């Protein structure tokens, strides 16, 4: 059986940092042995650690690494259906299948995530308003449950467990393998339209044209105020066709995946402050002009992957990523305006702020997106005053009927979570049925009251 190592680990935000028994099995058979051993009181899966907060953490308990379960098991050229183990990364899928003319149907802002993590967090991307979350393309997955039984899950088989596991932050069991559909593409390039908006009103007017684009996102200056509140750069595009490429492109399906810069150490805490981020935001906004360009897919979908260990930019104290969705039918522009005003007034600077439109909720009991607009913020942890401020943001989101993304969260309070996710009791009933002893648990699940 794989042995554990007692060590401190964290998510991508480097907050919180918690100790646990970390396992890294190499064989599927070792998983059941670990679970039966009860060396730790309970367990949670940990992929590449790109969830920001305590979703993959399990203080003083077991954490099972999945990165060695990274085998491709089968692919159907006709349907685009790929079957692979849960530890396969999106980067590996792009490297293998983009040269063959296939691409991920949905991808977040990094390709360094696992398939199991994509399902457990029901990830979404720049095309949610058109295609929905990653789960829309998942056909089936096999789940190792607390009893040691492996059950197939789909919309037809064990459907209740399927919808509890989609976005279920790893609490229903251990995802072993999954089958999902890739999409066909002709090139590794994107036709991207860049368009500046002077304020939030202009940004919303321009987002109204999202139906014309498969992918849509906006960088937003969350420190701008007054008439410039919400000024943005919208980036919207589609996969380029062969006929769109210049003759100089000799390998139209060859991805570019090399890191360009490495962040070797944690930046000093003073490096990212209100003044430096404000100056960067002004420069970034001024550097764009309204134009359409042909860009390689990685620079559009995964720009920060070019900086290895970019999370160290925020210093040793780490940062909080706060992502909330404001529903379409409850005045989302006003909610976003108030949130941006709160951020600007409090001088809670965000180096990266991303605004996207989202489509309807898919039925995943703990899945995040609903139809409306989402705002994601990276906020450095400079002082303890940040946490009461986040409570204020939570209450604002509640006021507009929205919710916070659990994959990014590290501070949400139990009562607030229950109000944001009204199907939590249905989730917990399925969880208790498939895992009555709560063998699968995490620091987040205990904080939110989903496990003991």
Short mmCIF file of C-alpha atoms in Angstrom, two decimals:
data_model
loop_
_atom_site.label_atom_id
_atom_site.label_comp_id
_atom_site.label_asym_id
_atom_site.label_seq_id
_atom_site.Cartn_x
_atom_site.Cartn_y
_atom_site.Cartn_z
CA UNK A 1 0.00 0.00 0.00
CA UNK A 2 1.18 3.53 -0.73
CA UNK A 3 2.61 5.18 2.35
CA UNK A 4 1.66 8.65 3.46
CA UNK A 5 3.86 11.66 4.12
CA UNK A 6 2.86 14.15 6.80
CA UNK A 7 3.27 17.57 5.22
CA UNK A 8 1.70 20.98 4.86
CA UNK A 9 -0.07 21.72 1.57
CA UNK A 10 -2.17 24.48 0.07
CA UNK A 11 -4.30 25.25 -2.96
CA UNK A 12 -3.22 27.64 -5.68
CA UNK A 13 -3.88 30.73 -3.58
CA UNK A 14 -1.43 29.51 -0.92
CA UNK A 15 -4.14 30.14 1.65
CA UNK A 16 -4.88 28.35 3.86
CA UNK A 17 -1.85 26.11 4.42
CA UNK A 18 -2.77 22.96 6.32
CA UNK A 19 -1.06 19.72 7.39
CA UNK A 20 -2.29 16.31 6.34
CA UNK A 21 -1.32 12.74 5.44
CA UNK A 22 -0.51 12.93 1.74
CA UNK A 23 -0.65 9.74 -0.35
CA UNK A 24 0.54 9.37 -3.93
CA UNK A 25 -0.53 5.90 -5.15
CA UNK A 26 0.68 4.54 -8.47
CA UNK A 27 -1.86 1.73 -8.96
CA UNK A 28 -5.65 1.90 -8.88
CA UNK A 29 -5.66 -1.11 -6.54
CA UNK A 30 -3.85 0.97 -3.93
CA UNK A 31 -6.79 3.36 -3.64
CA UNK A 32 -9.10 0.79 -2.05
CA UNK A 33 -6.28 -0.33 0.25
CA UNK A 34 -5.76 3.25 1.45
CA UNK A 35 -9.47 3.75 2.08
CA UNK A 36 -9.80 0.43 3.93
CA UNK A 37 -6.72 1.04 6.04
CA UNK A 38 -8.24 3.95 7.99
CA UNK A 39 -4.72 5.29 8.51
CA UNK A 40 -6.41 8.67 8.36
CA UNK A 41 -9.90 9.54 9.64
CA UNK A 42 -11.08 10.51 6.13
CA UNK A 43 -9.78 11.36 2.66
CA UNK A 44 -10.08 13.80 -0.23
CA UNK A 45 -8.65 13.70 -3.77
CA UNK A 46 -5.98 16.22 -4.80
CA UNK A 47 -5.12 16.70 -8.48
CA UNK A 48 -2.71 19.48 -9.42
CA UNK A 49 -3.85 21.78 -6.61
CA UNK A 50 -5.33 24.46 -8.90
CA UNK A 51 -8.41 24.93 -6.73
CA UNK A 52 -7.61 28.14 -4.93
CA UNK A 53 -8.75 27.59 -1.35
CA UNK A 54 -9.39 24.57 0.88
CA UNK A 55 -11.41 22.47 -1.58
CA UNK A 56 -8.59 19.86 -1.89
CA UNK A 57 -7.29 20.22 1.68
CA UNK A 58 -8.03 17.94 4.62
CA UNK A 59 -6.50 19.22 7.82
CA UNK A 60 -5.00 16.44 9.96
CA UNK A 61 -6.52 13.82 7.65
CA UNK A 62 -5.83 12.11 4.32
CA UNK A 63 -5.11 13.71 0.96
CA UNK A 64 -4.76 11.38 -2.07
CA UNK A 65 -2.79 12.69 -5.03
CA UNK A 66 -4.20 11.63 -8.42
CA UNK A 67 -1.49 12.83 -10.80
CA UNK A 68 -0.10 9.33 -11.42
CA UNK A 69 -3.44 8.14 -12.76
CA UNK A 70 -2.86 9.81 -16.10
CA UNK A 71 -3.44 7.16 -18.75
CA UNK A 72 -5.45 7.67 -21.94
CA UNK A 73 -7.68 4.61 -22.29
CA UNK A 74 -9.51 5.02 -25.59
CA UNK A 75 -10.54 7.48 -28.27
CA UNK A 76 -13.20 7.35 -30.98
CA UNK A 77 -12.19 9.48 -33.98
CA UNK A 78 -15.75 9.54 -35.34
CA UNK A 79 -17.46 10.85 -32.21
CA UNK A 80 -14.56 12.61 -30.49
CA UNK A 81 -15.21 10.60 -27.31
CA UNK A 82 -12.12 10.28 -25.11
CA UNK A 83 -11.89 7.87 -22.18
CA UNK A 84 -9.08 8.53 -19.72
CA UNK A 85 -8.11 8.26 -16.08
CA UNK A 86 -9.00 11.11 -13.76
CA UNK A 87 -5.42 12.30 -13.35
CA UNK A 88 -4.96 13.15 -17.04
CA UNK A 89 -4.37 16.89 -17.40
CA UNK A 90 -5.87 19.29 -19.90
CA UNK A 91 -2.33 20.09 -21.05
CA UNK A 92 -1.77 16.42 -21.91
CA UNK A 93 -5.04 16.32 -23.83
CA UNK A 94 -4.09 19.43 -25.84
CA UNK A 95 -0.60 18.08 -26.54
CA UNK A 96 -1.94 14.75 -27.81
CA UNK A 97 -5.16 15.72 -29.57
CA UNK A 98 -4.78 19.25 -30.90
CA UNK A 99 -2.28 18.06 -33.56
CA UNK A 100 -4.99 15.55 -34.57
CA UNK A 101 -7.63 18.28 -34.94
CA UNK A 102 -9.44 18.01 -31.60
CA UNK A 103 -9.71 20.43 -28.71
CA UNK A 104 -11.18 20.66 -25.24
CA UNK A 105 -14.90 21.51 -25.30
CA UNK A 106 -14.52 23.70 -22.20
CA UNK A 107 -11.37 24.93 -20.50
CA UNK A 108 -10.74 27.27 -17.55
CA UNK A 109 -7.97 29.86 -17.49
CA UNK A 110 -5.29 27.19 -17.02
CA UNK A 111 -4.62 23.89 -18.77
CA UNK A 112 -2.88 22.57 -15.65
CA UNK A 113 -5.99 20.90 -14.22
CA UNK A 114 -6.99 17.25 -14.15
CA UNK A 115 -10.08 15.65 -15.65
CA UNK A 116 -11.19 14.52 -12.18
CA UNK A 117 -10.83 18.06 -10.87
CA UNK A 118 -12.71 19.44 -13.88
CA UNK A 119 -15.68 17.20 -13.03
CA UNK A 120 -15.51 17.68 -9.26
CA UNK A 121 -15.51 21.47 -9.69
CA UNK A 122 -17.69 21.46 -12.84
CA UNK A 123 -15.37 23.94 -14.48
CA UNK A 124 -16.56 26.55 -16.93
CA UNK A 125 -14.78 28.73 -19.46
CA UNK A 126 -15.15 31.62 -21.84
CA UNK A 127 -17.88 29.75 -23.76
CA UNK A 128 -20.29 29.07 -20.91
CA UNK A 129 -22.92 31.37 -22.40
CA UNK A 130 -22.93 29.08 -25.48
CA UNK A 131 -21.84 25.60 -24.39
CA UNK A 132 -22.27 25.41 -20.62
CA UNK A 133 -19.86 23.73 -18.21
CA UNK A 134 -17.47 20.82 -18.76
CA UNK A 135 -20.11 18.38 -17.50
CA UNK A 136 -22.24 19.07 -20.58
CA UNK A 137 -19.69 17.02 -22.55
CA UNK A 138 -19.22 14.24 -19.96
CA UNK A 139 -20.93 10.99 -20.95
CA UNK A 140 -19.99 8.71 -18.04
CA UNK A 141 -17.51 8.33 -15.22
CA UNK A 142 -16.62 5.52 -12.80
CA UNK A 143 -16.75 6.40 -9.12
CA UNK A 144 -14.99 4.51 -6.34
CA UNK A 145 -17.35 4.81 -3.38
CA UNK A 146 -16.67 4.54 0.34
CA UNK A 147 -17.82 0.89 0.36
CA UNK A 148 -15.12 -0.02 -2.15
CA UNK A 149 -17.67 -0.52 -4.95
CA UNK A 150 -17.02 1.11 -8.32
CA UNK A 151 -20.25 2.43 -9.81
CA UNK A 152 -20.82 3.82 -13.32
CA UNK A 153 -22.46 7.24 -13.31
CA UNK A 154 -24.24 9.02 -16.15
CA UNK A 155 -27.48 10.83 -16.82
CA UNK A 156 -29.13 7.41 -17.07
CA UNK A 157 -27.16 5.28 -14.56
CA UNK A 158 -26.99 6.38 -10.92
CA UNK A 159 -28.16 9.78 -12.10
CA UNK A 160 -28.55 11.14 -8.57
CA UNK A 161 -24.89 10.39 -7.81
CA UNK A 162 -23.90 11.79 -11.22
CA UNK A 163 -25.45 15.17 -10.47
CA UNK A 164 -24.09 15.18 -6.92
CA UNK A 165 -20.57 14.44 -8.17
CA UNK A 166 -20.72 17.10 -10.90
CA UNK A 167 -19.45 20.08 -8.94
CA UNK A 168 -19.54 17.98 -5.76
CA UNK A 169 -15.97 18.94 -4.73
CA UNK A 170 -14.85 15.33 -4.33
CA UNK A 171 -17.26 14.35 -1.57
CA UNK A 172 -19.19 11.50 -3.20
CA UNK A 173 -16.17 9.32 -3.93
CA UNK A 174 -13.02 8.98 -6.01
CA UNK A 175 -13.44 9.55 -9.76
CA UNK A 176 -11.39 6.84 -11.47
CA UNK A 177 -11.99 7.44 -15.19
CA UNK A 178 -14.31 9.41 -17.41
CA UNK A 179 -15.59 9.53 -20.98
CA UNK A 180 -16.24 12.94 -22.53
CA UNK A 181 -16.41 14.52 -25.96
CA UNK A 182 -13.74 16.65 -27.61
CA UNK A 183 -14.60 19.12 -30.37
CA UNK A 184 -13.14 19.31 -33.88
CA UNK A 185 -10.94 22.27 -34.83
CA UNK A 186 -8.99 23.09 -37.99
CA UNK A 187 -6.16 25.07 -36.40
CA UNK A 188 -4.42 25.86 -33.13
CA UNK A 189 -5.29 29.54 -33.60
CA UNK A 190 -8.09 31.88 -32.62
CA UNK A 191 -9.65 34.88 -34.33
CA UNK A 192 -9.97 37.32 -31.45
CA UNK A 193 -11.72 40.69 -31.41
CA UNK A 194 -10.35 43.16 -28.84
CA UNK A 195 -12.67 46.00 -27.90
CA UNK A 196 -12.31 48.57 -25.14
CA UNK A 197 -15.17 49.75 -22.96
CA UNK A 198 -14.81 53.03 -21.08
CA UNK A 199 -17.06 51.96 -18.20
CA UNK A 200 -19.42 49.27 -16.99
CA UNK A 201 -22.39 50.55 -19.01
CA UNK A 202 -20.38 50.27 -22.23
CA UNK A 203 -19.11 46.84 -21.24
CA UNK A 204 -22.65 45.53 -20.75
CA UNK A 205 -23.75 47.02 -24.06
CA UNK A 206 -20.91 45.23 -25.80
CA UNK A 207 -21.57 41.94 -23.96
CA UNK A 208 -25.01 42.01 -25.59
CA UNK A 209 -23.24 40.89 -28.77
CA UNK A 210 -21.87 37.76 -27.08
CA UNK A 211 -24.18 35.53 -29.11
CA UNK A 212 -22.01 36.38 -32.11
CA UNK A 213 -18.97 34.75 -30.48
CA UNK A 214 -18.30 31.27 -29.11
CA UNK A 215 -15.83 32.63 -26.54
CA UNK A 216 -16.13 35.85 -24.58
CA UNK A 217 -14.32 37.39 -21.62
CA UNK A 218 -13.37 40.85 -20.38
CA UNK A 219 -10.45 42.03 -18.34
CA UNK A 220 -11.82 44.68 -15.99
CA UNK A 221 -10.05 47.42 -14.05
CA UNK A 222 -11.55 46.93 -10.62
CA UNK A 223 -9.76 49.98 -9.21
CA UNK A 224 -11.17 52.49 -11.68
CA UNK A 225 -13.77 54.83 -10.24
CA UNK A 226 -16.12 57.63 -11.18
CA UNK A 227 -16.99 57.79 -14.87
CA UNK A 228 -14.39 55.07 -15.53
CA UNK A 229 -15.85 52.55 -13.08
CA UNK A 230 -15.79 49.13 -14.74
CA UNK A 231 -13.64 50.09 -17.71
CA UNK A 232 -12.75 46.92 -19.56
CA UNK A 233 -11.07 45.25 -22.47
CA UNK A 234 -13.39 42.69 -24.07
CA UNK A 235 -11.74 39.71 -25.77
CA UNK A 236 -14.11 37.64 -27.89
CA UNK A 237 -13.36 35.07 -30.50
CA UNK A 238 -13.76 31.79 -32.33
CA UNK A 239 -11.51 28.98 -33.52
CA UNK A 240 -9.70 30.04 -36.68
CA UNK A 241 -10.28 28.06 -39.88
CA UNK A 242 -7.49 26.94 -42.17
CA UNK A 243 -8.35 29.67 -44.64
CA UNK A 244 -7.80 32.30 -41.93
CA UNK A 245 -4.10 31.50 -41.52
CA UNK A 246 -1.31 33.27 -43.38
CA UNK A 247 0.94 31.20 -45.63
CA UNK A 248 3.78 31.60 -43.11
CA UNK A 249 2.05 29.18 -40.70
CA UNK A 250 3.43 25.78 -41.68
CA UNK A 251 1.98 23.69 -38.82
CA UNK A 252 -1.58 24.93 -38.26
CA UNK A 253 -2.40 22.43 -35.50
CA UNK A 254 0.82 22.62 -33.50
CA UNK A 255 0.19 23.91 -29.94
CA UNK A 256 2.58 26.21 -28.10
CA UNK A 257 2.91 25.05 -24.50
CA UNK A 258 6.32 26.15 -23.30
CA UNK A 259 6.68 28.27 -20.18
CA UNK A 260 8.24 31.62 -20.99
CA UNK A 261 8.98 32.92 -17.49
CA UNK A 262 9.36 31.28 -14.09
CA UNK A 263 8.57 32.98 -10.79
CA UNK A 264 11.47 31.55 -8.73
CA UNK A 265 10.52 32.88 -5.27
CA UNK A 266 7.60 34.55 -3.56
CA UNK A 267 7.48 38.25 -4.33
CA UNK A 268 7.91 40.61 -1.35
CA UNK A 269 4.57 41.54 0.18
CA UNK A 270 4.99 45.20 -0.70
CA UNK A 271 5.35 44.49 -4.44
CA UNK A 272 1.63 44.17 -5.13
CA UNK A 273 -0.16 47.10 -3.53
CA UNK A 274 -2.86 49.57 -4.48
CA UNK A 275 -0.43 51.89 -6.27
CA UNK A 276 1.46 49.24 -8.24
CA UNK A 277 -1.70 47.45 -9.33
CA UNK A 278 -3.43 50.73 -10.18
CA UNK A 279 -0.46 51.70 -12.35
CA UNK A 280 -0.44 48.29 -14.02
CA UNK A 281 -4.18 48.49 -14.73
CA UNK A 282 -3.84 51.91 -16.36
CA UNK A 283 -0.95 50.67 -18.50
CA UNK A 284 -2.78 47.45 -19.43
CA UNK A 285 -5.92 49.29 -20.50
CA UNK A 286 -3.94 51.81 -22.54
CA UNK A 287 -1.93 49.06 -24.27
CA UNK A 288 -4.99 47.72 -26.13
CA UNK A 289 -6.76 49.10 -29.15
CA UNK A 290 -9.92 48.03 -30.93
CA UNK A 291 -8.82 45.40 -33.43
CA UNK A 292 -9.17 41.77 -34.52
CA UNK A 293 -6.09 39.56 -34.44
CA UNK A 294 -5.07 35.98 -35.07
CA UNK A 295 -3.56 34.53 -31.88
CA UNK A 296 -2.30 31.11 -30.84
CA UNK A 297 -4.82 29.24 -28.64
CA UNK A 298 -2.71 29.17 -25.47
CA UNK A 299 -2.36 32.96 -25.34
CA UNK A 300 -6.14 33.31 -25.53
CA UNK A 301 -7.25 30.50 -23.22
CA UNK A 302 -4.31 30.15 -20.83
CA UNK A 303 -2.22 33.36 -20.81
CA UNK A 304 -0.98 32.99 -17.23
CA UNK A 305 0.36 29.51 -17.91
CA UNK A 306 3.22 31.30 -19.64
CA UNK A 307 4.43 32.29 -16.14
CA UNK A 308 5.35 29.19 -14.16
CA UNK A 309 4.31 29.45 -10.49
CA UNK A 310 2.66 32.81 -11.10
CA UNK A 311 0.83 32.50 -7.78
CA UNK A 312 4.11 33.44 -6.07
CA UNK A 313 3.57 36.98 -7.35
CA UNK A 314 1.25 37.48 -4.38
CA UNK A 315 3.87 36.79 -1.73
CA UNK A 316 4.08 34.23 1.05
CA UNK A 317 0.77 35.24 2.63
CA UNK A 318 -0.97 34.20 -0.55
CA UNK A 319 -4.18 35.53 -2.01
CA UNK A 320 -7.89 34.90 -2.18
CA UNK A 321 -9.63 34.41 -5.48
CA UNK A 322 -13.21 35.55 -5.14
CA UNK A 323 -15.59 34.64 -7.93
CA UNK A 324 -19.28 35.44 -7.77
CA UNK A 325 -22.15 35.21 -10.22
CA UNK A 326 -24.95 37.77 -10.46
CA UNK A 327 -28.13 36.27 -12.01
CA UNK A 328 -29.42 37.78 -15.23
CA UNK A 329 -32.95 38.40 -13.93
CA UNK A 330 -31.91 40.38 -10.83
CA UNK A 331 -30.18 43.53 -12.14
CA UNK A 332 -26.64 42.11 -12.37
CA UNK A 333 -25.16 45.37 -13.66
CA UNK A 334 -26.20 47.18 -10.51
CA UNK A 335 -24.80 44.38 -8.34
CA UNK A 336 -21.49 44.48 -10.19
CA UNK A 337 -21.40 48.28 -10.01
CA UNK A 338 -21.79 48.12 -6.24
CA UNK A 339 -19.11 45.42 -5.91
CA UNK A 340 -16.64 47.40 -8.03
CA UNK A 341 -17.38 50.52 -6.00
CA UNK A 342 -16.73 48.61 -2.76
CA UNK A 343 -13.41 47.32 -4.12
CA UNK A 344 -12.33 50.76 -5.31
CA UNK A 345 -13.37 52.51 -2.09
CA UNK A 346 -11.64 49.90 0.08
CA UNK A 347 -8.55 49.94 -2.14
CA UNK A 348 -8.67 46.15 -2.22
CA UNK A 349 -6.59 45.86 -5.34
CA UNK A 350 -6.93 42.95 -7.74
CA UNK A 351 -4.13 42.19 -10.20
CA UNK A 352 -6.45 39.98 -12.22
CA UNK A 353 -10.17 40.74 -12.59
CA UNK A 354 -12.22 38.85 -15.15
CA UNK A 355 -15.82 39.46 -16.20
CA UNK A 356 -17.77 36.85 -18.18
CA UNK A 357 -21.34 36.17 -19.16
CA UNK A 358 -22.75 32.77 -18.22
CA UNK A 359 -25.57 30.53 -19.37
CA UNK A 360 -28.24 28.58 -17.47
CA UNK A 361 -27.61 26.34 -14.47
CA UNK A 362 -27.14 22.72 -15.54
CA UNK A 363 -28.66 20.82 -12.60
CA UNK A 364 -25.44 19.92 -10.78
CA UNK A 365 -26.43 20.20 -7.13
CA UNK A 366 -23.33 22.20 -6.18
CA UNK A 367 -22.48 23.49 -9.66
CA UNK A 368 -21.70 27.19 -9.66
CA UNK A 369 -22.77 29.02 -12.84
CA UNK A 370 -26.26 30.37 -13.36
CA UNK A 371 -27.39 32.60 -16.20
CA UNK A 372 -25.95 36.05 -15.66
CA UNK A 373 -22.50 37.58 -15.20
CA UNK A 374 -19.52 36.37 -13.19
CA UNK A 375 -16.69 38.45 -11.77
CA UNK A 376 -13.46 36.79 -10.60
CA UNK A 377 -10.94 38.69 -8.49
CA UNK A 378 -7.46 37.89 -7.18
CA UNK A 379 -7.07 39.80 -3.90
CA UNK A 380 -3.71 39.69 -2.06
CA UNK A 381 -3.87 38.89 1.65
CA UNK A 382 -2.25 41.95 3.21
CA UNK A 383 -4.05 42.13 6.54
CA UNK A 384 -6.84 40.51 8.56
CA UNK A 385 -9.21 43.26 7.46
CA UNK A 386 -9.66 41.41 4.17
CA UNK A 387 -11.85 38.74 5.73
CA UNK A 388 -14.59 41.01 7.14
CA UNK A 389 -14.54 42.73 3.75
CA UNK A 390 -15.18 39.39 2.03
CA UNK A 391 -18.17 38.88 4.34
CA UNK A 392 -19.53 42.19 3.05
CA UNK A 393 -19.06 40.98 -0.54
CA UNK A 394 -20.90 37.75 0.36
CA UNK A 395 -23.87 39.70 1.65
CA UNK A 396 -23.94 41.81 -1.51
CA UNK A 397 -23.94 38.68 -3.67
CA UNK A 398 -26.77 37.22 -1.56
CA UNK A 399 -28.77 40.41 -1.96
CA UNK A 400 -28.75 39.87 -5.73
CA UNK A 401 -29.50 36.15 -5.52
CA UNK A 402 -26.00 35.13 -6.57
CA UNK A 403 -23.45 32.65 -5.32
CA UNK A 404 -19.70 32.19 -4.82
CA UNK A 405 -17.72 29.55 -6.73
CA UNK A 406 -16.63 26.79 -4.34
CA UNK A 407 -13.53 25.95 -6.40
CA UNK A 408 -12.20 29.41 -5.56
CA UNK A 409 -13.52 29.77 -2.02
CA UNK A 410 -11.69 29.56 1.32
CA UNK A 411 -13.77 31.73 3.64
CA UNK A 412 -17.50 31.28 2.97
CA UNK A 413 -19.57 30.78 6.13
CA UNK A 414 -21.96 27.85 6.50
CA UNK A 415 -25.21 29.80 6.66
CA UNK A 416 -24.20 31.92 3.67
CA UNK A 417 -23.31 28.83 1.64
CA UNK A 418 -26.65 27.23 2.43
CA UNK A 419 -28.50 30.30 1.25
CA UNK A 420 -26.45 30.54 -1.94
CA UNK A 421 -26.86 26.85 -2.81
CA UNK A 422 -30.50 25.95 -2.09
CA UNK A 423 -30.01 22.34 -3.27
CA UNK A 424 -27.37 21.64 -0.60
CA UNK A 425 -29.75 19.49 1.44
CA UNK A 426 -30.50 17.32 -1.59
CA UNK A 427 -26.76 16.98 -2.14
CA UNK A 428 -26.18 16.04 1.48
CA UNK A 429 -28.90 13.38 1.37
CA UNK A 430 -27.19 11.70 -1.60
CA UNK A 431 -23.80 12.13 0.06
CA UNK A 432 -25.03 10.51 3.27
CA UNK A 433 -26.52 7.64 1.31
CA UNK A 434 -23.42 6.84 -0.75
CA UNK A 435 -20.97 7.64 2.08
CA UNK A 436 -22.78 7.25 5.43
CA UNK A 437 -19.57 7.33 7.50
CA UNK A 438 -18.25 10.39 5.66
CA UNK A 439 -15.06 8.66 4.58
CA UNK A 440 -14.68 11.40 1.95
CA UNK A 441 -14.31 14.75 3.65
CA UNK A 442 -12.31 17.96 3.36
CA UNK A 443 -11.53 21.14 5.23
CA UNK A 444 -14.07 22.91 3.00
CA UNK A 445 -16.83 20.34 3.51
CA UNK A 446 -16.52 20.58 7.28
CA UNK A 447 -16.45 24.39 7.15
CA UNK A 448 -19.63 24.40 5.08
CA UNK A 449 -21.38 21.75 7.17
CA UNK A 450 -21.54 19.13 4.42
CA UNK A 451 -19.61 16.56 6.48
CA UNK A 452 -19.01 15.99 10.14
#
